Amino acid sequence: MSAVARVTLPDGKTLEVERDKTCGDVAAMIGPGLARAAIACYWRGELCASEQQLGGDGSLSIITKKSPDAVRVLRHSAAHLLAAAVRDLFPDAQLGFGPPTDEGFYYDFVVEEPFTPEDLERIEFRMRELKKEGLPFTRREMDAAAAAAELRRLGYQLKAEYLEELKLTAEVISFYDNGDRFTDMCRGGHVASFQAISAFKLVGASGAHWRGDVDNAPMQRIHGTAFFTQEDLDHHLAMIEEAKKRDHRRLGPALDLFSFHEEAPGFPFWHAGGMVVWHEIESLVRGELLGRGYKEIRTPLIMTDELWRKSGHYDHYRDNMYFVEKDSRSYAVKPMNCPGACIVYATDLHSYRDLPLRIAEFGFVHRYELSGVLHGLFRARGFTQDDAHVYCTPDQIEAEVLDCLDMLRVVYRTLGFDDVRLFLSTRPEDRMGEEELWDRAESALESALRAADEEFEVNAGDGAFYGPKIDIYLTDSLGRGWQCGTIQLDFQMPERFDLEYVGADGARHRPVMIHRAILGSMERMIGVLVEHYAGQLPVWLAPVQAILLPITDRQSPYAEDIAVRFRKAGLRIDVDGRGDKIGSKIRDAHNRRIPYLLIVGDREVQDETVSVRPRGGADRGAVPVDDLVAELARLHAERAPMSDTAQSDEGQSAETQSVRTQSAGSDEPGPTKQT
RNA sequence: GCUGCCGUAGCUCAGUGGUAGAGCACCUCCUUGGUAAGGAGGAGGUCACGGGUUCAAAUCCCGUCGGCAGCUCCA
């Protein structure tokens, strides 16, 4: 065995280092600055403490404060600080696990009584006191037997039990001490000391079970979050507040777009206002489909079980499907549109001249979701995919994917999303199909991405079992990522449905199938838009684009009269003919997020004008009616991103300003996906 | 689905064992007022549903349904 380890660095360079050196030693060899900045590292792809011994060859990446993962280390340290404070205040509390999460960290405890909000305040206060003491994190290593003894000495029963299962695989068990205040068995790494946990906050408590298993002891989980600077923490908390204000589950019903009811849990009821938004989006997409040579179809909502057995959905997805029985046959409500599209494909014998055959469907699908995961429009049990299936030859994949990416950019930009992240997911271990086909498919996707000049990340091994895919995340005005679009290659479905085309050689061939969705789900996209715009939809999407506000009822006939001129131009306009004062009508129209408020008094009647007050802006003065009709018609036709002055909405919604330009609070891809 | 919390008027919420409340919204009347809430009056609730305890239940207990947060899940 060589005494030298070959260490590969992120830039591809390799270093030869003695095997018994640690990752921290390597950092010091690279530079003293890096050694000081090092918080932890990735050694052979796993998060490790700087004290990790190399022990052999591998790849090394040093985590500094600037690394995206550094905050996870900080949060992990914060979890220790939390546990230290809890043990101080509740000496009988048994410790569970305390890992970092995407948003923060948590720690599980076995305690007699659930933690109260007052307890959390005391714990947080104690954490601040402990932080001030500034005890360093110091690492100790021992073998499993010694570790078990140590855990029993500390009174950590659950961890001791856990270790007994673990010890077969782990040779070295590490502990982290903070002086004699607190000790925890932990892989590390950690920041230097409690003092280094600069900004943190406890955000709540909830129930949990030991090791996540309901048959195990119930525990209490305390959630918190931590950042390197107070500014980042404040920003994070402000973002959460902002997201709460924009919550589509509150705004949607308030703006009369949709509602949810006990009579159909998980299924939205679309109101007239929501349907306007729906139809505008649908027509945007349909316009693109036409220009790109798609055919649009509609397949049945309910099809027999046999179909779903054939497609493979029954085996894999049965628990999430709805079934109905009639005529002693069993039918399933469709959870996906592709089998229907395949049936339509197979109604004809296709020539290679027909390919690529692009078949689109706004398909209403039903998927039974566990009650706990339902979340307004973001996670519903019934939703409408803007689905399409492209049947083509392997040679055509690249061009088709390129066109999908182009359409995606156009649609997203029109909706107001410029920031998009793409992920290429390649072959998973458990897969079907020949290697050669996978090679071709993956390289087709990759070259399409390059041809589109798109930056992308590779999620190796994350593809579907039936083919590789590109997942597209858009970023909203709060910096949150949402997985909406997806482009998936499928070699299996054409096989299962025995789809064919006749080639130039006169022989029958198997087409490749591309599943693609741009919006993902109409419902969810509308939810995202409501939150993205804080309810202040641009003119083309707004259910009511302008409202006429007569000063007194003397001007009401005039208002009704000119409203007709707006409607004839295809615009959506209301008249507020109530007997309220103008201030009250303005306030009300603002709360409805109507883009244009048009005030009409005697002067305007006289001059055949309206006084224009754009949403969020000040009085723009009198504008001839015909000019304004033309202006709004243009904004509508062009699907202009926002009405020109609609920036903020001070008073009742300062919510829209300030956040739009801020950098992403979290770069994590969106928490939900539904395609 | 799991853990915890919650369910009172269209909405936001008071009401901890003794006759169901407020603000906003709605309706009527007065007011006709020029850029973010004019005034008065009225109507509106089987306190989610079912069972139990009690002389008495919105209130306490059990169950069901629904919601929220977190967990898990999203072929």
Coordinates of N, CA and C in Angstrom, one line a residue, chain A residues 183-326:
Chain A
T183 N -21.7 17.7 24.1 CA -21.0 16.7 23.3 C -22.0 16.0 22.4
D184 N -21.7 15.8 21.2 CA -22.6 15.0 20.3 C -21.8 14.2 19.4
M185 N -22.3 13.0 19.2 CA -21.8 12.1 18.2 C -22.1 12.7 16.8
C186 N -21.2 12.9 16.0 CA -21.5 13.7 14.7 C -20.3 13.5 13.7
R187 N -20.7 13.4 12.5 CA -19.7 13.2 11.5 C -19.0 14.5 11.2
G188 N -19.6 15.7 11.4 CA -19.0 16.9 11.1 C -19.2 17.3 9.6
G189 N -18.6 18.3 9.1 CA -17.7 19.3 9.8 C -18.6 20.4 10.5
H190 N -17.8 21.2 11.1 CA -18.5 22.3 11.9 C -17.7 23.6 11.7
V191 N -18.4 24.6 12.0 CA -17.7 25.9 12.1 C -16.8 25.9 13.3
A192 N -16.0 26.9 13.4 CA -14.9 26.9 14.5 C -15.5 26.8 15.9
S193 N -16.5 27.6 16.2 CA -17.0 27.7 17.5 C -18.5 28.1 17.5
F194 N -19.1 28.0 18.7 CA -20.5 28.6 18.8 C -20.5 30.0 18.4
Q195 N -19.4 30.7 18.7 CA -19.4 32.2 18.4 C -19.6 32.4 16.9
A196 N -19.1 31.4 16.1 CA -19.1 31.6 14.7 C -20.6 31.5 14.1
I197 N -21.5 31.0 14.9 CA -22.9 30.9 14.4 C -23.5 32.3 14.5
S198 N -23.3 33.0 13.4 CA -23.5 34.5 13.6 C -24.9 34.9 13.7
A199 N -25.8 34.3 12.9 CA -27.2 34.8 12.9 C -28.1 33.6 12.8
F200 N -29.0 33.4 13.8 CA -29.9 32.3 13.8 C -31.2 32.6 14.5
K201 N -32.2 31.8 14.2 CA -33.5 32.0 14.8 C -34.2 30.7 14.9
L202 N -34.9 30.5 16.0 CA -35.8 29.3 16.0 C -37.1 29.7 15.4
V203 N -37.7 28.8 14.6 CA -38.9 29.2 13.8 C -40.1 28.4 14.2
G204 N -39.9 27.4 15.0 CA -41.1 26.6 15.4 C -40.8 25.2 15.9
A205 N -41.9 24.5 16.3 CA -41.7 23.2 16.8 C -42.8 22.3 16.2
S206 N -42.5 21.1 16.0 CA -43.6 20.2 15.5 C -43.3 18.8 16.0
G207 N -44.2 17.9 15.8 CA -44.0 16.5 16.2 C -43.1 15.7 15.2
A208 N -42.5 14.7 15.7 CA -41.7 13.8 14.8 C -41.6 12.5 15.6
H209 N -41.0 11.5 14.9 CA -40.7 10.2 15.5 C -39.3 9.9 15.4
W210 N -38.8 9.1 16.3 CA -37.4 8.6 16.3 C -37.2 7.9 14.9
R211 N -36.2 8.4 14.2 CA -35.8 7.9 12.9 C -37.0 7.9 11.9
G212 N -37.9 8.8 12.1 CA -39.0 9.0 11.2 C -40.0 7.9 11.1
D213 N -39.9 7.0 12.0 CA -40.8 5.8 12.0 C -41.9 6.0 13.0
V214 N -43.2 6.0 12.6 CA -44.3 6.2 13.5 C -44.4 5.2 14.6
D215 N -43.8 4.0 14.4 CA -43.8 3.0 15.4 C -42.8 3.3 16.6
N216 N -41.9 4.2 16.3 CA -40.9 4.6 17.3 C -41.4 5.7 18.2
A217 N -40.6 6.0 19.2 CA -41.0 7.0 20.2 C -41.3 8.3 19.6
P218 N -42.4 8.9 20.0 CA -42.7 10.3 19.6 C -41.7 11.3 20.1
M219 N -41.4 12.2 19.2 CA -40.4 13.2 19.6 C -40.9 14.6 19.3
Q220 N -40.2 15.6 19.8 CA -40.5 17.0 19.5 C -39.4 17.6 18.7
R221 N -39.8 18.1 17.5 CA -38.7 18.7 16.6 C -38.8 20.2 16.7
I222 N -37.6 20.8 17.0 CA -37.5 22.2 17.0 C -36.8 22.6 15.7
H223 N -37.4 23.5 15.0 CA -36.9 24.0 13.7 C -36.2 25.4 13.9
G224 N -35.1 25.6 13.2 CA -34.5 26.9 13.2 C -33.8 27.2 11.9
T225 N -33.3 28.3 11.8 CA -32.5 28.6 10.6 C -31.3 29.5 11.0
A226 N -30.3 29.4 10.2 CA -29.0 30.2 10.5 C -28.4 30.7 9.3
F227 N -27.7 31.8 9.4 CA -27.0 32.4 8.2 C -25.6 33.0 8.7
F228 N -24.8 33.3 7.8 CA -23.5 33.8 8.1 C -23.6 35.3 8.6
T229 N -24.6 36.0 8.1 CA -24.8 37.4 8.5 C -26.2 37.6 8.9
Q230 N -26.4 38.6 9.8 CA -27.7 39.0 10.3 C -28.5 39.5 9.0
E231 N -27.8 40.1 8.1 CA -28.5 40.6 6.9 C -29.1 39.5 6.1
D232 N -28.4 38.4 6.0 CA -28.9 37.3 5.2 C -30.1 36.7 6.0
L233 N -30.0 36.6 7.3 CA -31.1 36.1 8.1 C -32.3 36.9 7.9
D234 N -32.1 38.3 8.1 CA -33.2 39.2 8.0 C -33.9 39.1 6.6
H235 N -33.0 39.0 5.6 CA -33.5 38.8 4.2 C -34.4 37.6 4.1
H236 N -33.9 36.5 4.7 CA -34.6 35.2 4.6 C -35.9 35.3 5.3
L237 N -36.0 36.0 6.5 CA -37.2 36.1 7.2 C -38.2 37.0 6.5
A238 N -37.6 38.1 5.9 CA -38.5 39.0 5.1 C -39.1 38.3 3.9
M239 N -38.3 37.4 3.3 CA -38.8 36.7 2.2 C -39.9 35.8 2.6
I240 N -39.8 35.1 3.7 CA -40.9 34.3 4.2 C -42.1 35.1 4.4
E241 N -42.0 36.3 5.1 CA -43.1 37.1 5.3 C -43.7 37.5 4.0
E242 N -42.9 37.9 3.0 CA -43.3 38.3 1.7 C -44.1 37.2 1.0
A243 N -43.5 36.0 1.1 CA -44.2 34.8 0.5 C -45.6 34.6 1.1
K244 N -45.7 34.8 2.4 CA -46.9 34.6 3.1 C -48.0 35.6 2.6
K245 N -47.5 36.9 2.4 CA -48.5 37.9 1.9 C -48.9 37.5 0.5
R246 N -48.1 36.9 -0.3 CA -48.4 36.6 -1.7 C -49.1 35.2 -1.8
D247 N -49.2 34.5 -0.8 CA -49.7 33.1 -0.9 C -51.0 33.0 -1.8
H248 N -50.9 32.2 -2.8 CA -52.0 32.2 -3.8 C -53.3 31.6 -3.1
R249 N -53.1 30.8 -2.1 CA -54.3 30.2 -1.4 C -55.1 31.3 -0.7
R250 N -54.5 32.4 -0.4 CA -55.2 33.6 0.2 C -55.6 34.5 -0.9
L251 N -54.6 34.9 -1.8 CA -54.9 35.9 -2.8 C -55.9 35.4 -3.9
G252 N -55.8 34.1 -4.2 CA -56.7 33.6 -5.3 C -58.2 33.8 -5.0
P253 N -58.6 33.3 -3.8 CA -60.0 33.5 -3.4 C -60.3 35.0 -3.2
A254 N -59.4 35.7 -2.7 CA -59.6 37.2 -2.4 C -59.8 37.9 -3.7
L255 N -59.1 37.5 -4.8 CA -59.3 38.2 -6.0 C -60.3 37.5 -6.9
D256 N -61.0 36.5 -6.3 CA -62.1 35.9 -7.0 C -61.7 35.1 -8.2
L257 N -60.5 34.4 -8.1 CA -60.0 33.7 -9.2 C -60.4 32.2 -9.1
F258 N -60.4 31.7 -7.9 CA -60.7 30.3 -7.7 C -61.0 30.1 -6.2
S259 N -61.5 28.9 -5.8 CA -61.7 28.6 -4.4 C -61.6 27.1 -4.2
F260 N -61.4 26.7 -3.0 CA -61.4 25.3 -2.6 C -62.5 25.0 -1.6
H261 N -63.0 23.8 -1.7 CA -64.2 23.5 -0.8 C -64.0 22.0 -0.3
E262 N -64.6 21.8 0.9 CA -64.6 20.5 1.5 C -65.2 19.5 0.6
E263 N -66.1 19.9 -0.3 CA -66.9 19.0 -1.2 C -65.9 18.3 -2.2
A264 N -64.8 18.9 -2.4 CA -63.8 18.3 -3.3 C -62.4 18.6 -2.9
P265 N -61.9 18.0 -1.8 CA -60.6 18.3 -1.3 C -59.5 18.1 -2.4
G266 N -58.7 19.1 -2.6 CA -57.6 19.0 -3.5 C -58.0 19.3 -5.0
F267 N -59.2 19.7 -5.2 CA -59.7 20.1 -6.5 C -60.1 21.6 -6.5
P268 N -59.5 22.4 -7.3 CA -59.9 23.8 -7.4 C -61.2 24.0 -8.1
F269 N -62.0 25.0 -7.6 CA -63.2 25.5 -8.4 C -62.7 26.8 -9.0
W270 N -62.9 26.8 -10.3 CA -62.4 28.0 -11.0 C -63.6 29.0 -11.2
H271 N -63.3 30.2 -10.7 CA -64.3 31.3 -10.8 C -64.1 32.0 -12.2
A272 N -65.0 32.9 -12.5 CA -64.9 33.6 -13.8 C -63.6 34.3 -14.0
G273 N -63.1 35.0 -12.9 CA -61.8 35.7 -13.0 C -60.7 34.8 -13.3
G274 N -60.6 33.6 -12.6 CA -59.6 32.7 -12.9 C -59.6 32.1 -14.3
M275 N -60.9 31.9 -14.8 CA -61.0 31.4 -16.1 C -60.5 32.4 -17.2
V276 N -60.6 33.7 -16.9 CA -60.0 34.6 -17.8 C -58.5 34.4 -17.9
V277 N -57.8 34.3 -16.8 CA -56.4 34.1 -16.7 C -56.1 32.8 -17.5
W278 N -56.8 31.8 -17.1 CA -56.6 30.5 -17.8 C -56.7 30.6 -19.3
H279 N -57.7 31.2 -19.8 CA -57.9 31.2 -21.2 C -56.8 32.1 -21.9
E280 N -56.4 33.1 -21.3 CA -55.3 33.9 -21.8 C -54.0 33.1 -21.9
I281 N -53.7 32.3 -20.9 CA -52.5 31.5 -20.9 C -52.6 30.4 -22.0
E282 N -53.8 29.8 -22.0 CA -54.0 28.8 -23.0 C -53.9 29.3 -24.4
S283 N -54.4 30.5 -24.6 CA -54.3 31.0 -26.0 C -52.9 31.4 -26.3
L284 N -52.1 31.8 -25.3 CA -50.7 32.0 -25.6 C -50.0 30.7 -26.1
V285 N -50.2 29.7 -25.3 CA -49.6 28.4 -25.6 C -50.1 27.9 -27.0
R286 N -51.5 28.0 -27.2 CA -52.0 27.4 -28.4 C -51.5 28.2 -29.6
G287 N -51.3 29.5 -29.5 CA -50.7 30.2 -30.5 C -49.3 29.7 -30.9
E288 N -48.5 29.4 -29.9 CA -47.2 28.8 -30.2 C -47.3 27.4 -30.9
L289 N -48.3 26.6 -30.4 CA -48.5 25.3 -31.0 C -48.7 25.4 -32.5
L290 N -49.6 26.3 -32.8 CA -50.0 26.4 -34.2 C -48.8 26.8 -35.0
G291 N -48.0 27.8 -34.5 CA -46.9 28.2 -35.3 C -45.8 27.2 -35.4
R292 N -45.8 26.2 -34.6 CA -44.8 25.2 -34.6 C -45.2 23.8 -35.1
G293 N -46.3 23.8 -35.7 CA -46.8 22.6 -36.4 C -47.3 21.5 -35.5
Y294 N -47.9 21.9 -34.4 CA -48.5 20.8 -33.5 C -49.9 20.6 -34.0
K295 N -50.4 19.4 -33.7 CA -51.8 19.1 -33.8 C -52.3 19.0 -32.4
E296 N -53.6 19.5 -32.1 CA -54.1 19.4 -30.8 C -55.2 18.3 -30.7
I297 N -55.1 17.5 -29.7 CA -56.1 16.4 -29.6 C -56.7 16.5 -28.2
R298 N -57.8 15.7 -27.9 CA -58.3 15.6 -26.6 C -58.7 14.1 -26.4
T299 N -58.2 13.5 -25.4 CA -58.5 12.1 -25.1 C -59.4 11.9 -23.9
P300 N -60.0 10.7 -23.8 CA -61.0 10.6 -22.7 C -60.4 10.7 -21.3
L301 N -61.2 11.1 -20.4 CA -60.8 11.2 -19.0 C -60.8 9.8 -18.3
I302 N -61.6 8.9 -18.8 CA -61.7 7.6 -18.2 C -61.5 6.6 -19.3
M303 N -60.5 5.7 -19.0 CA -60.2 4.6 -19.9 C -60.0 3.3 -19.1
T304 N -60.2 2.2 -19.8 CA -60.2 0.9 -19.1 C -58.9 0.6 -18.4
D305 N -59.0 -0.2 -17.4 CA -57.8 -0.7 -16.7 C -56.7 -1.3 -17.6
E306 N -57.2 -2.1 -18.6 CA -56.3 -2.8 -19.5 C -55.3 -1.8 -20.1
L307 N -55.8 -0.6 -20.4 CA -54.9 0.3 -21.0 C -53.8 0.7 -20.1
W308 N -54.1 0.9 -18.8 CA -53.1 1.3 -17.8 C -52.2 0.2 -17.4
R309 N -52.7 -1.0 -17.6 CA -51.7 -2.2 -17.4 C -50.7 -2.2 -18.5
K310 N -51.2 -2.0 -19.7 CA -50.4 -2.0 -20.9 C -49.3 -0.9 -20.8
S311 N -49.7 0.3 -20.4 CA -48.8 1.4 -20.3 C -47.8 1.3 -19.2
G312 N -48.1 0.4 -18.2 CA -47.2 0.2 -17.1 C -47.6 1.1 -15.9
H313 N -48.5 2.0 -16.1 CA -48.9 2.9 -15.0 C -49.6 2.1 -13.9
Y314 N -50.4 1.1 -14.3 CA -51.1 0.4 -13.2 C -50.1 -0.3 -12.2
D315 N -49.1 -0.8 -12.7 CA -48.1 -1.5 -11.8 C -47.4 -0.5 -10.9
H316 N -47.0 0.6 -11.5 CA -46.1 1.6 -10.8 C -46.9 2.6 -10.0
Y317 N -48.2 2.8 -10.4 CA -48.8 4.1 -10.0 C -50.2 3.9 -9.5
R318 N -50.6 2.6 -9.4 CA -52.0 2.2 -9.0 C -52.5 3.0 -7.8
D319 N -51.7 3.1 -6.7 CA -52.2 3.7 -5.5 C -52.5 5.2 -5.7
N320 N -52.0 5.8 -6.7 CA -52.4 7.2 -6.9 C -53.4 7.4 -8.0
M321 N -54.1 6.3 -8.4 CA -55.1 6.5 -9.5 C -56.5 6.3 -8.9
Y322 N -57.4 7.0 -9.6 CA -58.8 6.8 -9.2 C -59.4 5.8 -10.2
F323 N -60.3 4.9 -9.6 CA -60.9 3.9 -10.4 C -62.5 4.0 -10.3
V324 N -63.1 3.6 -11.4 CA -64.6 3.5 -11.3 C -65.0 2.1 -12.0
E325 N -66.1 1.6 -11.5 CA -66.6 0.3 -12.0 C -67.9 0.6 -12.7
K326 N -68.1 0.0 -13.9 CA -69.4 0.0 -14.6 C -69.4 -1.2 -15.5

